[in-house]
XYZ file of C-alpha atoms in Angstrom:
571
model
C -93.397 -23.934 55.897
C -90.590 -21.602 54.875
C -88.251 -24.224 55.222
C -89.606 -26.555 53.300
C -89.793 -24.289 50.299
C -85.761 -23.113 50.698
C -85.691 -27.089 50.280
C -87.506 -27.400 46.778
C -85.711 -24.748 45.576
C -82.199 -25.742 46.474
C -83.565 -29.112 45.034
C -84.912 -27.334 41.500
C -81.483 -25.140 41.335
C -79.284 -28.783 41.623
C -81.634 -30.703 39.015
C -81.245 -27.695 36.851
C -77.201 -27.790 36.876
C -77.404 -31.512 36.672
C -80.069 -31.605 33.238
C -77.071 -28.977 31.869
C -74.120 -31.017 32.378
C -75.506 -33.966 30.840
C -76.803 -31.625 28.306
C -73.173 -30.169 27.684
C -71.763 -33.579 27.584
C -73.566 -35.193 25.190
C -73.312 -32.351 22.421
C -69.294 -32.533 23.017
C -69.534 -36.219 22.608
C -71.668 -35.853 19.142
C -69.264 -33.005 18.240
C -66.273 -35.264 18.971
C -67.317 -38.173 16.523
C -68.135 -35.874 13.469
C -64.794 -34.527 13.731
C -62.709 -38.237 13.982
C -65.919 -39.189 11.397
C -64.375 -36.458 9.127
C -61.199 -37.121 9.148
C -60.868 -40.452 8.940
C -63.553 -40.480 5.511
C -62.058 -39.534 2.194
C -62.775 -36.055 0.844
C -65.108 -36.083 -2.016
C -64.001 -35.289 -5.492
C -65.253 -31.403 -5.337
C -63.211 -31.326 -2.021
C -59.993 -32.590 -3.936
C -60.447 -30.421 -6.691
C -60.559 -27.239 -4.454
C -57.621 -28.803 -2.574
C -55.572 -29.478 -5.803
C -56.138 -26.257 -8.178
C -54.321 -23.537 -6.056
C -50.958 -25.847 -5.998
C -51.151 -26.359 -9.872
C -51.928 -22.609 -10.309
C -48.714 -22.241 -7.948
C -46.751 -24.763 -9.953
C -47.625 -24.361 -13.850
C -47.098 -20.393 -15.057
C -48.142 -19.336 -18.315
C -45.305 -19.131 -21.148
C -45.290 -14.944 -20.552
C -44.897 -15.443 -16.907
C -42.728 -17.704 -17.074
C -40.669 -14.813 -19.827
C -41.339 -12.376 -17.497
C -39.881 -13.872 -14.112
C -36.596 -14.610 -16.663
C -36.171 -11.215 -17.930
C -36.706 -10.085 -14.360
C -33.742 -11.994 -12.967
C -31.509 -11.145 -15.735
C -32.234 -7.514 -15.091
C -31.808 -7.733 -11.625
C -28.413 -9.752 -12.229
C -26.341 -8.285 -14.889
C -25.673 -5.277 -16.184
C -24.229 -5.098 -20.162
C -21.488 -3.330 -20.450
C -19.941 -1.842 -23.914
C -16.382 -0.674 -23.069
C -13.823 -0.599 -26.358
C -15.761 0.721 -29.557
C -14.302 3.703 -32.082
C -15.916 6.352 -32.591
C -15.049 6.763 -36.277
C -16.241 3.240 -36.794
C -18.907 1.297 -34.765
C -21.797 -0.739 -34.475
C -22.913 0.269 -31.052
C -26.720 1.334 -31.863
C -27.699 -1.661 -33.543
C -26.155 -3.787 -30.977
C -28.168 -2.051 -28.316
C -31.219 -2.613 -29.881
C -30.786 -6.462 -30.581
C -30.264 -6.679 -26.749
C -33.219 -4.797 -26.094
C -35.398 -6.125 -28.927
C -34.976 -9.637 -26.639
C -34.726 -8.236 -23.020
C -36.777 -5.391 -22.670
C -35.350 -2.238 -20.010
C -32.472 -4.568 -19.888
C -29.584 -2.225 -17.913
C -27.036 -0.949 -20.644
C -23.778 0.915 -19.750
C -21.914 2.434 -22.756
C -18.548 3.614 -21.545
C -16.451 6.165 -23.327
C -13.114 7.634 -23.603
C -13.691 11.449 -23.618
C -16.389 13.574 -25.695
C -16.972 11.330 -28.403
C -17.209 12.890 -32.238
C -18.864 12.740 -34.118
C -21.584 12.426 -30.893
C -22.820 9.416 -30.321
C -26.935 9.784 -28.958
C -28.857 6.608 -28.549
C -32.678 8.096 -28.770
C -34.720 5.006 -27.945
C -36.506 4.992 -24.510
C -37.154 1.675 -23.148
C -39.040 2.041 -19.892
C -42.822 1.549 -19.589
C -44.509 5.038 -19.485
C -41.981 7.170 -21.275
C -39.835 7.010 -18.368
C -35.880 7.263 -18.667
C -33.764 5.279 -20.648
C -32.248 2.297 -19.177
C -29.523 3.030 -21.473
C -26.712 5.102 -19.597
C -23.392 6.838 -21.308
C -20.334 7.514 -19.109
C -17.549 9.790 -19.362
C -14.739 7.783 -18.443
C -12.484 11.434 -18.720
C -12.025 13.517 -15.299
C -15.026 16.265 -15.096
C -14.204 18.931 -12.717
C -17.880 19.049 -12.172
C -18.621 16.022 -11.366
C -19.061 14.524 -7.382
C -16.773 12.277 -5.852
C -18.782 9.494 -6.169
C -19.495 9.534 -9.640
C -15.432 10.160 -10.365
C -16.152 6.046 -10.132
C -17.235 4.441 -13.265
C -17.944 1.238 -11.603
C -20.762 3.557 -9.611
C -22.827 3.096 -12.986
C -23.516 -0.468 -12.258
C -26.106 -1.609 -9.486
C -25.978 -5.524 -10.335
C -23.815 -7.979 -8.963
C -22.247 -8.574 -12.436
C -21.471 -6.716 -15.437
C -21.230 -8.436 -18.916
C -18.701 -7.052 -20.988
C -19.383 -6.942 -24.867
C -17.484 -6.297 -27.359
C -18.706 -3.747 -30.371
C -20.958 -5.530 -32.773
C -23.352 -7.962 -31.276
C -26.503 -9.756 -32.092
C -28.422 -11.406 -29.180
C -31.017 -13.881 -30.515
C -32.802 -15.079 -27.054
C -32.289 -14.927 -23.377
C -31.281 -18.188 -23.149
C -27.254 -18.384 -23.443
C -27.571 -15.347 -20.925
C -29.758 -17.725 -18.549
C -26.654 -19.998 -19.198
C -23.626 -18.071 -18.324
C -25.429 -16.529 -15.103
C -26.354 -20.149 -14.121
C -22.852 -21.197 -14.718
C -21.398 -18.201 -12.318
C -23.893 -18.781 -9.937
C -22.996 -22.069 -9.212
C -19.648 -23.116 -6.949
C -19.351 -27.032 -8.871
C -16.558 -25.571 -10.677
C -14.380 -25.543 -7.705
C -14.402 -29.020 -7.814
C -12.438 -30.692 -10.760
C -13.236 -34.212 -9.258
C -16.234 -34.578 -12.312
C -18.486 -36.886 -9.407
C -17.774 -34.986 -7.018
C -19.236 -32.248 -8.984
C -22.445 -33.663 -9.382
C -22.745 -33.914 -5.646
C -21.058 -30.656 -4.184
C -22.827 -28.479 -6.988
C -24.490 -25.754 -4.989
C -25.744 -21.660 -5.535
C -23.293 -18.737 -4.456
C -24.537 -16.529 -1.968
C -25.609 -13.406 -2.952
C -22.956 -11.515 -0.689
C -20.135 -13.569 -1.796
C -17.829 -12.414 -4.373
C -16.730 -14.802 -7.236
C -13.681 -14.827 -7.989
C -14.112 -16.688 -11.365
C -14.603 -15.232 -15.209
C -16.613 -16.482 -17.847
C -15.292 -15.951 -21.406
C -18.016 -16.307 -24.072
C -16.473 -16.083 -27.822
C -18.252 -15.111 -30.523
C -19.058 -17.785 -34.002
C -17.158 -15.781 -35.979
C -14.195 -16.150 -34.394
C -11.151 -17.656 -36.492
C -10.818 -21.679 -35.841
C -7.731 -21.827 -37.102
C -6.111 -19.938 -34.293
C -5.546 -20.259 -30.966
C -7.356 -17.782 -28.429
C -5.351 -18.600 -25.498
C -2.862 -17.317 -23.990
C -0.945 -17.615 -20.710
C 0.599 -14.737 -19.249
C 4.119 -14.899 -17.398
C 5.029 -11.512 -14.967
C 8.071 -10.891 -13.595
C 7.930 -7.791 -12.501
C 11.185 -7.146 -10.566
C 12.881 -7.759 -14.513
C 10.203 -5.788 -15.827
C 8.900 -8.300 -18.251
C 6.160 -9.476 -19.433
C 5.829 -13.114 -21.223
C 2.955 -14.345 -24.055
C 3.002 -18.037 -24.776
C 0.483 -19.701 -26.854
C -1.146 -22.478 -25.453
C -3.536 -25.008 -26.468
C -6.119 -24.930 -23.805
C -9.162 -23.319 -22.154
C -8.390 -24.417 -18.619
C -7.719 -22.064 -16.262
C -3.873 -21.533 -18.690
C -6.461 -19.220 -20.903
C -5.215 -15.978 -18.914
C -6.291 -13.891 -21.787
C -8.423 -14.785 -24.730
C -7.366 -12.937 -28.172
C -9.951 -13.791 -30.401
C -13.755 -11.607 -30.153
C -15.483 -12.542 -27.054
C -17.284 -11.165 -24.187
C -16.789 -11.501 -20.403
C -19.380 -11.824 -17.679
C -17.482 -10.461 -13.852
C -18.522 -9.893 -11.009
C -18.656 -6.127 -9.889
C -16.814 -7.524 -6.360
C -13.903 -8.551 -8.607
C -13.948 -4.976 -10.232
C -13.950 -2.909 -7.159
C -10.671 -5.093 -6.117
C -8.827 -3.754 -8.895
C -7.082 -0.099 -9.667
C -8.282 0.433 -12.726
C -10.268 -2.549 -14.049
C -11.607 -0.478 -17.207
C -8.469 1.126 -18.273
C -7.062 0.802 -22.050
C -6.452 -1.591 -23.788
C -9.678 -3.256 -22.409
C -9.659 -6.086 -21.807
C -5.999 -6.819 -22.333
C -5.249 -4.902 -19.149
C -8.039 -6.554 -17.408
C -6.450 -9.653 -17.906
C -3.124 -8.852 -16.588
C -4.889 -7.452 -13.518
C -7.298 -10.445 -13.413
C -3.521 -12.346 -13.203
C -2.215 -10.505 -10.740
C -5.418 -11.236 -8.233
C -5.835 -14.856 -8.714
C -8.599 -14.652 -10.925
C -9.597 -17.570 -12.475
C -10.540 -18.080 -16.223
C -13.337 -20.667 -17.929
C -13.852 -20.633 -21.802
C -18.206 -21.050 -22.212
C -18.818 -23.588 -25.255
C -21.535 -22.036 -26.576
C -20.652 -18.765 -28.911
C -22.842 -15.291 -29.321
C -23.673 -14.136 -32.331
C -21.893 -11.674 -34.817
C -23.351 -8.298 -35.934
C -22.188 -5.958 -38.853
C -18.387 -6.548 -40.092
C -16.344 -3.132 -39.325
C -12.906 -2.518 -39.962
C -13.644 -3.797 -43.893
C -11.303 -0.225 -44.875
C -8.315 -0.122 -45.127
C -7.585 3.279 -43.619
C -10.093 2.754 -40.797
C -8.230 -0.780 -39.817
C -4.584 1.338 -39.858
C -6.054 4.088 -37.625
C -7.745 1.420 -34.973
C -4.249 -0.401 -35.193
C -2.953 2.911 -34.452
C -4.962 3.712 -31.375
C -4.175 0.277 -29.960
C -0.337 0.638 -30.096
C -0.511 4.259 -28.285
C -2.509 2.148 -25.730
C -0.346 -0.650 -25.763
C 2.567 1.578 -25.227
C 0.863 3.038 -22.303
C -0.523 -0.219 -21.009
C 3.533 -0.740 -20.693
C 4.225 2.184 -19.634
C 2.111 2.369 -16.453
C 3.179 -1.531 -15.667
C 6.982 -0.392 -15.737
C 7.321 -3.335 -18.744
C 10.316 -3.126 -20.733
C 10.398 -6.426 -22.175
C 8.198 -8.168 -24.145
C 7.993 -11.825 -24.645
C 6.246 -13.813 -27.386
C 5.905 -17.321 -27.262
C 3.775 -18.746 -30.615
C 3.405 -21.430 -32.988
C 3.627 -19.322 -36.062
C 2.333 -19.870 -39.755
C 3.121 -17.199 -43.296
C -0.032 -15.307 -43.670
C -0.827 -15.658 -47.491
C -2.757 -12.277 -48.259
C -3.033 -9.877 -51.300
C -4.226 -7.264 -49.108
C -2.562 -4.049 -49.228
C -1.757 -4.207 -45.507
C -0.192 -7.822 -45.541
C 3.557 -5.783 -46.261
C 3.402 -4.078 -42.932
C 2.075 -7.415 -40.930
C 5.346 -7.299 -38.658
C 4.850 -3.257 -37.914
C 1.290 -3.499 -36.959
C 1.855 -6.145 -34.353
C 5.070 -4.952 -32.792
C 2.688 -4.014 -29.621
C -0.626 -5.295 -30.602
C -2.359 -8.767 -29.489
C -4.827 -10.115 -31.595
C -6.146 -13.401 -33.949
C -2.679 -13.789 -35.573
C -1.158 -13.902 -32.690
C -0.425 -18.065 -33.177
C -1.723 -20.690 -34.656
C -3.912 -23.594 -32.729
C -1.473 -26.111 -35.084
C 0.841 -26.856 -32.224
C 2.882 -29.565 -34.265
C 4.832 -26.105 -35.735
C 8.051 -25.402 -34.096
C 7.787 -22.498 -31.014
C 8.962 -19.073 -32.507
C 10.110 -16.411 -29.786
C 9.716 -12.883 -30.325
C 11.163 -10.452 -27.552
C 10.662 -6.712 -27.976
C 12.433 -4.193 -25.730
C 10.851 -1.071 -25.042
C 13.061 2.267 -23.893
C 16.704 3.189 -23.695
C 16.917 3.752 -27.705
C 19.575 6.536 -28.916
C 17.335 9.133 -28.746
C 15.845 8.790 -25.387
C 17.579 9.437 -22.131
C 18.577 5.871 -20.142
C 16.277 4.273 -18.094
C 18.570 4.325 -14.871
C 18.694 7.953 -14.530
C 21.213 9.213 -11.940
C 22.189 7.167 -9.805
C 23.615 8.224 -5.823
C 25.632 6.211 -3.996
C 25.420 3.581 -6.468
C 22.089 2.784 -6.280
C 19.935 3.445 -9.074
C 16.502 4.729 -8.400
C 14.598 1.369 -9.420
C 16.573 -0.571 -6.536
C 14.491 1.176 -4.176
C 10.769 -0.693 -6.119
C 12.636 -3.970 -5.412
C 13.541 -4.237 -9.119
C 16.843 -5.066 -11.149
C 18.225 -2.727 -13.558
C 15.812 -2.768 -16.797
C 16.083 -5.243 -19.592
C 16.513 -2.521 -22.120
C 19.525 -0.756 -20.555
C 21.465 -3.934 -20.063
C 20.811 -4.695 -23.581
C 22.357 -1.626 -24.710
C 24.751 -1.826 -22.183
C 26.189 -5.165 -24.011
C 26.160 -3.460 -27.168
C 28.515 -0.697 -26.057
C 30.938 -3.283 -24.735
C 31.326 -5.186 -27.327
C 31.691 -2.145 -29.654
C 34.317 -1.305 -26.892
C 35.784 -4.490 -26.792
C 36.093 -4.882 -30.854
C 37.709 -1.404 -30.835
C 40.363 -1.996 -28.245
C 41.298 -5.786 -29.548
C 41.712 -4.137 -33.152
C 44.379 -1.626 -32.332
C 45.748 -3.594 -29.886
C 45.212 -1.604 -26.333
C 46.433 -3.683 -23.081
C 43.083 -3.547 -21.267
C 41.592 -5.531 -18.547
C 37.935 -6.040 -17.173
C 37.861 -4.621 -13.730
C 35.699 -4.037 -10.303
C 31.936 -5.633 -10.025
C 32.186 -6.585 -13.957
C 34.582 -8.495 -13.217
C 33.025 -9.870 -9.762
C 30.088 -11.265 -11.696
C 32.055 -12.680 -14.832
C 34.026 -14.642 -12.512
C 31.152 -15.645 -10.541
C 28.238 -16.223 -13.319
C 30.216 -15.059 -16.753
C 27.291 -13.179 -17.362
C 26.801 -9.477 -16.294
C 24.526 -8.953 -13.211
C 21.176 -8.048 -13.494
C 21.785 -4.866 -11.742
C 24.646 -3.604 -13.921
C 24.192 -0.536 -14.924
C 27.678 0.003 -16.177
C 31.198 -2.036 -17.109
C 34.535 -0.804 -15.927
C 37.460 -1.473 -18.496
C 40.903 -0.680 -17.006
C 43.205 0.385 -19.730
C 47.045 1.041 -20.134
C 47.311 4.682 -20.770
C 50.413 4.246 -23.018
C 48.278 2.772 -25.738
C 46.131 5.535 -25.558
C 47.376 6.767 -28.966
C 46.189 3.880 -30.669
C 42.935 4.687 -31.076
C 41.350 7.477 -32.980
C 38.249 7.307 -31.172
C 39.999 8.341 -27.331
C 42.562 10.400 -28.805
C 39.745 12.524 -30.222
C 37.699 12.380 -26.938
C 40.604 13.734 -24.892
C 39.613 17.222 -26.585
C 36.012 17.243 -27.072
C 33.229 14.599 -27.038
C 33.332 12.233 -30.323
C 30.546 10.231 -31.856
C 32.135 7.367 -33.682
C 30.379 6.114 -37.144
C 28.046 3.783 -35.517
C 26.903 6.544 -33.442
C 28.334 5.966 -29.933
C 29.583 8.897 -27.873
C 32.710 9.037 -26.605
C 33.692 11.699 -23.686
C 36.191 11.874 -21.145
C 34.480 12.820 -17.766
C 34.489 15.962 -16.334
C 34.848 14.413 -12.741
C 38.151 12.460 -13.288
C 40.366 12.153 -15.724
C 38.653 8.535 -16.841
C 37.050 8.025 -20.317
C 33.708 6.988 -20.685
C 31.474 5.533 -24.160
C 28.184 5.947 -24.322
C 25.389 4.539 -26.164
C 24.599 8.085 -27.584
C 25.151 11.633 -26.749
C 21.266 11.391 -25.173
C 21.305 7.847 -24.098
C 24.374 7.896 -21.279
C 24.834 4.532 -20.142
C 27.803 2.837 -21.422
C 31.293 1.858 -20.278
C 33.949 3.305 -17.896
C 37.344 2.803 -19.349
C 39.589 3.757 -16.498
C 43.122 4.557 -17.777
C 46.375 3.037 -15.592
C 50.246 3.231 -16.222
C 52.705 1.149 -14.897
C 55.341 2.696 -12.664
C 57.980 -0.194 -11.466
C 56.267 -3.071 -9.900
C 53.269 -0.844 -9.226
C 49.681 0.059 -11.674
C 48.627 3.864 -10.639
C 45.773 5.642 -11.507
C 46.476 7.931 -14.399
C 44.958 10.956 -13.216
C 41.433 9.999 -12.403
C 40.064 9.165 -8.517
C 37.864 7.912 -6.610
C 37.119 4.102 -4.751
C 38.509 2.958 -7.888
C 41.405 4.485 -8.678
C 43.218 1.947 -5.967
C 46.835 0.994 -6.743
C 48.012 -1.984 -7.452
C 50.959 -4.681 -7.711
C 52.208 -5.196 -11.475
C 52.102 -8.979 -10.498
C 48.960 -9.133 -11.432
C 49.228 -8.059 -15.273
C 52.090 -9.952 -15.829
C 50.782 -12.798 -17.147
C 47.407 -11.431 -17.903
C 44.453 -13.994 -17.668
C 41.002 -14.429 -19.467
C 37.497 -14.828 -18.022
C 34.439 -15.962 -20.195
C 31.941 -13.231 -19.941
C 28.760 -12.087 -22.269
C 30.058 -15.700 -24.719
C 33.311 -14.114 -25.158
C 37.546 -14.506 -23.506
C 37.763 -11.466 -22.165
C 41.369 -10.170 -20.459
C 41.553 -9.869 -16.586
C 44.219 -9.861 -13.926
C 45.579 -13.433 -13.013
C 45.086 -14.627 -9.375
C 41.601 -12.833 -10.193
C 40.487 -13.028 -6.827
C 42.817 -11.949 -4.667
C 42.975 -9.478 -7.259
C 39.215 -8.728 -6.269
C 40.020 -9.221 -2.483
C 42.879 -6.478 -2.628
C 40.320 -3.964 -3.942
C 37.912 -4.928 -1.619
C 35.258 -6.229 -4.365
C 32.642 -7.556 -3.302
């Protein structure tokens, strides 16, 4: 009996499990048809419009959201920067708040040059909540007080690029902003092939640095000028080279007329001083100097109020921008300056027209030339330094080797200009009273070899017969005491040798070495002065005396001139 029950019930317990897996399958069957049912039926229109409305909300913004994602970006972007204004004259207020009438907190840098007076205070707050001014002036002057890290101006700006405007703006919309950033953003200018543009045009990472500038003129700007110019450094003659030209390629090295310039920071941070005076003239020639390439924006901002309409206020910005210019040239070691223009008269009643050529001896700007290129090229060089009342730009000089040779540099534009004035005065003194001179040692190297004088000249030896000394006033009176002649050069005889020596002034001491010989048989000695010069010689070589073309003129020298030069060990 008991084991027929343990029978039944292992018999209920396997009917039980059996009832359950045919249970369990059937539901996963029914399941398993809904589901391919489902998915293979088209959703119903409530379905599809449930579906469809979160990707339109994602895809169409409102207008203000739209506005608001734009002046986000911008912000985030670029910084506007306000770098050369006057204090005495300036518009700098009312171009703030035209930027920030459009773009709202937009980040605002005012830079200035010392304390300015009278003050300038900009009392508008623009932050939601009375917060602090997105508007930030800073002392480009050293503060004693101030930490290391804000000694950096560029610390000021936390965008990747900084806008540079000039004083007197009037922004109308966001939109030529959008256009400039979208232009710098994108690499498709590296590409000049125009279809290959189209294909390669792609966005600049956000860690890369471009190395590109965006020049934006303003529609006030003069259209009968040209704005570009090309600059030309050669540094190791200290010059510096202007020339018109009538493009906006990447030959527009620096635009005259009103504009503004969108960099980025990167670029900045590579220079030494990328907001020093004149800005942005000295930009520019740093911009040069790195590679930096240039591109001219089509589209123009607007103007705001006209300054400068006094006279007195236009002399004294004038004013300030030669001192700058001067020190511009200064700190760049430039001692020549070179214009290159297509000129036209300026036909003005104004009282200032009379001193056109005074105001621009050093100062770039809208008359610089004329966009009519079918005029004929006018040069204009300027020298700066070595005038009579300065001392000479080669200092003192050891071992015969001026100071500059060391900087890799020849000897300075200005000096061997006056240097060829002194000679010539020599020359014309010596040829009227009829002294027996020759032109001797490395003078006379070079004029034999290039008939010009060498570029790192710094004087002229003139050998002389001593027993024509008489005939001139001017060394007969220097053999006592220095003499300055009527055209105001200085004649001495030098305290370390019995040579003579003409200066270009009394302050000014470069000039011309007239080294005095006398003949003795068949032999030219030194007449009292020494040194590697005073070498003697065989009378051969005076009798005939030659000439040698040198500075345009037939100047005397020694016949057989080089073995002449070989004897005394010229080199």
């Amino acid at each position: 009996m008991k084991i027929m029950r343990l029978r039944h019930a292992k018999l209920i317990v396997v009917l039980i499990v059996i009832a359950n897996l045919i249970l369990f399958y059937y539901s996963w069957k029914s399941t398993l048809w809904k589901n391919i049912a489902a998915s293979l039926t088209l959703p119903s229109l409530e379905t599809y419009d449930l579906l469809k409305k979160p990707s339109q909300a994602h895809v169409e913004k409102s207008p203000k959201e739209k506005a608001r994602n734009a002046f986000k970006h911008i912000r985030k972007s670029i910084t506007i920067v306000f770098r050369t204004f006057y204090t005495f004259e300036n518009d700098i207020k009312d171009s703030i708040d035209s930027i920030l009438d459009v773009i709202p907190n937009m980040p605002i840098v005012v830079y200035l040059e010392g304390i300015p007076y009278p003050p300038l205070v900009y009392q508008r707050n623009n932050t939601a909540g009375g917060q602090e001014t997105s508007v930030r002036f800073v002392n480009l002057g050293f503060d004693l007080v101030k930490p290391v890290h804000e000694l950096n101006p560029l610390s000021a700006v936390h965008t990747k690029y900084a806008l540079f405007m000039p004083d007197s703006v009037r922004l109308s919309s966001k939109n030529l902003l959008q256009k400039i950033l979208r232009e710098i953003n994108t690499n498709s200018w590296e590409n000049k092939d125009a279809k290959a543009v189209l294909k390669s045009k792609s966005m600049i990472a956000p860690e890369e640095v471009v190395r590109r500038v965006i020049i934006v003129p303003f529609a006030g700007n003069l259209k009968s000028f040209v704005g570009c110019i090309q600059i030309t450094l050669d540094l190791p003659n200290w010059t510096i080279q202007y020339t018109a030209v009538n493009s906006t390629s990447d030959k527009c090295d620096l635009f005259l007329q009103k504009h503004a310039l969108l960099v980025d920071v990167g670029v900045l941070k590579e220079m030494p001083e990328p907001l020093a005076a004149p800005f942005p003239e000295m930009f520019y020639i740093q911009a040069k100097l790195s590679n930096i390439t240039k591109f001219v924006f089509p589209t123009s901002f607007q103007d705001g109020r006209r300054l400068f309409a006094a006279y007195h206020t236009k002399q004294r910005r004038t004013d300030i921008r030669r001192r700058q210019f001067r020190e511009m040239y200064k700190k760049l070691q430039i001692k020549r300056i070179v214009r290159r223009s297509h000129k036209v008269s300026i036909k003005s009643d104004s009282k200032d027209s009379s001193s056109y050529n005074a105001q621009h001896n050093l100062v770039l700007d809208t008359q610089f030339s004329s966009s009519n290129f079918s005029l004929p090229q006018v040069t204009d060089i300027d020298l700066i330094g070595c005038e009579r009342t300065t001392k000479s730009c080669v200092g003192t000089v050891y071992n015969q080797r001026p100071f500059y040779v060391y900087l890799g540099k020849h000897t300075p534009p200005c000096c061997l200009d006056k240097l060829k004035s002194t000679f010539n005065h020599v020359l014309e003194e010596f040829e009227n009273v009829g002294i027996r001179y020759w032109l001797d040692n490395q003078a006379l190297r070079t004029a034999i070899d290039t008939n010009r004088l060498s570029p790192d000249a710094y004087d002229i030896d003139i050998s002389f017969n001593v027993n024509d000394l008489e005939r001139s006033n001017s060394l007969k009176k220097s053999q006592n005491k220095p003499y300055v002649d009527n055209e105001g050069f200085y004649w001495i005889k030098a305290t370390d040798g019995h040579y003579f020596k003409v200066q270009f002034s009394k302050i000014n001491q470069i000039g011309v070495n007239l080294l005095p010989f006398e003949i003795s048989g068949n032999v030219v000695k030194p007449n009292g002065f020494f040194g590697w010069k005073a070498k003697p010689f065989s009378a051969d070589f005076l009798h005939p005396m030659s000439t040698v073309l040198f500075l345009g003129k037939n100047i005397m020298c020694p016949n057989n001139v080089r073995d002449y030069l070989e004897f005394k060990s010229i080199p």
